[in-house]
């Protein structure tokens, strides 16, 4: 270990997150390694190590012969200060080598608020931020992850972006890059070849064209650029790679447990939900295989909790078999199951009761909207009766707390819809009064609201976000309506949501604002300790940009969207049709009840959508 | 077979694993090795393991002791290799045995220190250090659970020798392990408070042996 680093470590918080050496980390002999990749997660170790996508790709890429993929995380503020003072560049955990020594520097982009961390990590590595300032083939700087479905805000900084699931395309890309290195290609030659792989968006091959009012009128495809870049998926999900030997951090992380992935995609089609649209088509893993992966993972890690991950676990057909299989193995060994993302229905409550034999943790439901009309408009197919029935079962079974999550500012929302949130919470309280098995302990009902952020590739991608003032008015209205003492109301500040809306639907110019914000000190924007709204507003202004143009402006159907060259599987006309149905509060049946022919199934090579 | 003891090392990158994290790491290692570690009864069962002398963060040791209980007989000779194979880099188990003595008999601790002076370490500097630690008393301000107070750490230092080598002064000290516990870091704190001109630019410590009150090696 670098002696300078050794001197710093005793002075920083939680030094274990900066040194690597964990059980199951992958160490390779440098003499046998031809290509070195620094896999950068633009947030803290605790967040990044909890990310299932990172665990999968780390294992998957290290299975490639000649490739060594190592982990890099963003240092916390105290560590960054020490690093800058001592002139220590950012390093990768496995080898301790500086990121600038690597051939490939790849970022996982899961949310927009991490964008400044990407720039900060490049800077801490001593790598020029902008692709244009990196004329050579080495290092290759690219990104993947959900946020890449609008690649434009970070377009100037990335050599390329990978769309969709990385397991196959990342390997293809590294292979091509190895050839480019071996044959001494120019960077341009490599990028043109990479664009042919499918699923690779090369920002420098598209040129945004604006009209005199600053409206985007064309994403001009330059010679060699594909008309559209279609995301990549794993067709045979059941037999695809899964890491049963994940790294076991030596210090506590956010999700410190085995995570199994039940399926990808979602049958529900909630209109606000980006994940629900961009992860289609639905592909499941068999219960048998999941039990096997769960048992192996537990044996290889020593974890005593297994979390079943998916966008809507209640929709997994093999859920009872899976729970039984894991409980058969785990019960005698003290292994518990966690099932996030359950729907508020009877079936789910049965499952909850089966897996939670001892502990009674809190229940969380996300009705998202208070009135049935608005729930229909957003296609959140949960009805009040189901929710109350679930609460009844829970209260009768001894639970004494429920958290209810809602969004304010959903398209078509009226004051009646807001008041309906308070009414729903009151009904839940009455339900507890009627059915609680033990009233002496009291009840805690928590209502939380956040400000809706319209996202690319959803039916609401054309919608305006409500202004921050309007959100605050709606919060006040709800607060005045919610009077019962047993109900606690928490609301998120709208500043982060406003910025998230500006970044998520931003065009290439927004990249300048991101850089300006970073230059004036922005980093770790998802952490309240670091976030400064004021700084961001000044950054936009200094670039001659108005965040409201991106956040609170409604787009017309024919407007050219910055992500118009990206095909995430669902056809744009289906999204528009869903938007129109939303206006009429018409629900669309889930994919199993009736396939809506969204187009995502066309991505499958063999097999069929499990929707 | 019920109560057992492990002798293990914690060096290199593993020194940054905190005490609480080490407990968790050990518990998981037993599960990975499929060894019959015993848990407490009740709603929140916890692994029955305890460190005899928690090691301060950042310090190395080749003589850590951990007591634990098992619910079934196991092969003590095989256990070190079984556990070492599933522990993070830097933690290695040296032996497993049925302890003959209680942890409270552990009294003294041998510590090797490396004091690094960026501008070089001379024999003269080493001698000044030796003189400093052999004073009659070394009264320093230290923060304890009961607030800030003065205390004399000199009685907790039993042996002390130094040697200059390049830019380092190598220390070899025997300090009190329990009642009172002397964290070797206090050797540096004492310099900072009483002889600032002797403060090293960096100091690293490694536990090398543990003894009972009669200076017999403690196992």
Short mmCIF file of N, CA, C and O in Angstrom, two decimals, chain A residues 4 38 60 75 86 90 139 186 194 208 262 289 335 347 390 397-399 411 427 444 449 605:
data_model
loop_
_atom_site.label_atom_id
_atom_site.label_comp_id
_atom_site.label_asym_id
_atom_site.label_seq_id
_atom_site.Cartn_x
_atom_site.Cartn_y
_atom_site.Cartn_z
N UNK A 4 1.82 7.06 1.55
CA UNK A 4 1.06 8.30 1.74
C UNK A 4 -0.38 7.99 2.13
O UNK A 4 -0.98 8.65 2.96
N UNK A 38 -11.12 -0.32 -15.00
CA UNK A 38 -11.51 0.28 -13.73
C UNK A 38 -13.02 0.48 -13.78
O UNK A 38 -13.51 1.28 -14.56
N UNK A 60 -18.85 -11.19 -14.16
CA UNK A 60 -18.97 -11.51 -15.58
C UNK A 60 -17.71 -11.09 -16.36
O UNK A 60 -17.16 -11.86 -17.14
N UNK A 75 -14.68 8.74 -3.24
CA UNK A 75 -14.30 8.94 -1.84
C UNK A 75 -15.24 9.93 -1.16
O UNK A 75 -15.79 10.82 -1.82
N UNK A 86 -2.55 15.66 -0.52
CA UNK A 86 -1.33 14.86 -0.66
C UNK A 86 -1.00 14.54 -2.12
O UNK A 86 0.02 13.91 -2.39
N UNK A 90 -6.87 8.91 -7.62
CA UNK A 90 -7.86 7.87 -7.31
C UNK A 90 -7.30 6.50 -7.73
O UNK A 90 -6.69 6.37 -8.78
N UNK A 139 -6.98 6.20 -22.27
CA UNK A 139 -7.97 5.22 -21.83
C UNK A 139 -9.29 5.40 -22.57
O UNK A 139 -9.61 6.49 -23.04
N UNK A 186 -6.91 4.15 -34.59
CA UNK A 186 -7.16 5.47 -34.01
C UNK A 186 -8.43 5.38 -33.17
O UNK A 186 -9.21 4.44 -33.31
N UNK A 194 -17.17 0.30 -32.93
CA UNK A 194 -17.97 0.02 -31.73
C UNK A 194 -19.45 0.32 -31.99
O UNK A 194 -20.33 -0.41 -31.53
N UNK A 208 -26.36 17.57 -32.14
CA UNK A 208 -27.64 18.22 -31.87
C UNK A 208 -27.74 19.53 -32.65
O UNK A 208 -26.77 20.27 -32.75
N UNK A 262 -35.10 -12.15 -9.36
CA UNK A 262 -36.18 -13.06 -9.77
C UNK A 262 -36.51 -12.91 -11.25
O UNK A 262 -36.71 -13.89 -11.95
N UNK A 289 -33.70 -22.74 -10.05
CA UNK A 289 -32.39 -22.13 -10.22
C UNK A 289 -32.11 -21.08 -9.15
O UNK A 289 -31.00 -20.99 -8.62
N UNK A 335 -31.48 -18.34 8.55
CA UNK A 335 -31.41 -17.44 7.41
C UNK A 335 -32.79 -16.86 7.12
O UNK A 335 -33.77 -17.60 7.01
N UNK A 347 -52.52 -12.21 -1.85
CA UNK A 347 -51.47 -13.17 -2.14
C UNK A 347 -50.17 -12.76 -1.46
O UNK A 347 -49.50 -13.55 -0.81
N UNK A 390 -55.12 -5.62 2.92
CA UNK A 390 -53.75 -5.96 3.31
C UNK A 390 -53.43 -5.39 4.68
O UNK A 390 -52.82 -6.06 5.51
N UNK A 397 -52.55 -9.40 12.35
CA UNK A 397 -51.41 -10.28 12.57
C UNK A 397 -50.34 -9.69 13.46
O UNK A 397 -49.30 -10.31 13.66
N UNK A 398 -50.57 -8.49 13.96
CA UNK A 398 -49.65 -7.96 14.94
C UNK A 398 -48.76 -6.81 14.48
O UNK A 398 -48.03 -6.23 15.28
N UNK A 399 -48.81 -6.49 13.21
CA UNK A 399 -48.04 -5.32 12.78
C UNK A 399 -48.66 -4.06 13.37
O UNK A 399 -49.88 -3.98 13.53
N UNK A 411 -49.20 13.97 -13.36
CA UNK A 411 -50.03 14.60 -14.40
C UNK A 411 -51.51 14.40 -14.08
O UNK A 411 -51.90 13.32 -13.62
N UNK A 427 -58.46 6.16 6.56
CA UNK A 427 -59.10 4.85 6.45
C UNK A 427 -58.17 3.75 6.98
O UNK A 427 -58.61 2.79 7.62
N UNK A 444 -48.34 3.47 14.19
CA UNK A 444 -47.61 4.52 13.49
C UNK A 444 -47.93 4.43 12.00
O UNK A 444 -47.57 3.46 11.34
N UNK A 449 -44.46 12.04 0.89
CA UNK A 449 -44.65 12.46 -0.50
C UNK A 449 -43.35 12.98 -1.08
O UNK A 449 -42.52 13.55 -0.39
N UNK A 605 -34.13 -12.80 -28.67
CA UNK A 605 -33.67 -13.74 -29.67
C UNK A 605 -34.06 -15.12 -29.15
O UNK A 605 -33.38 -15.69 -28.32
#
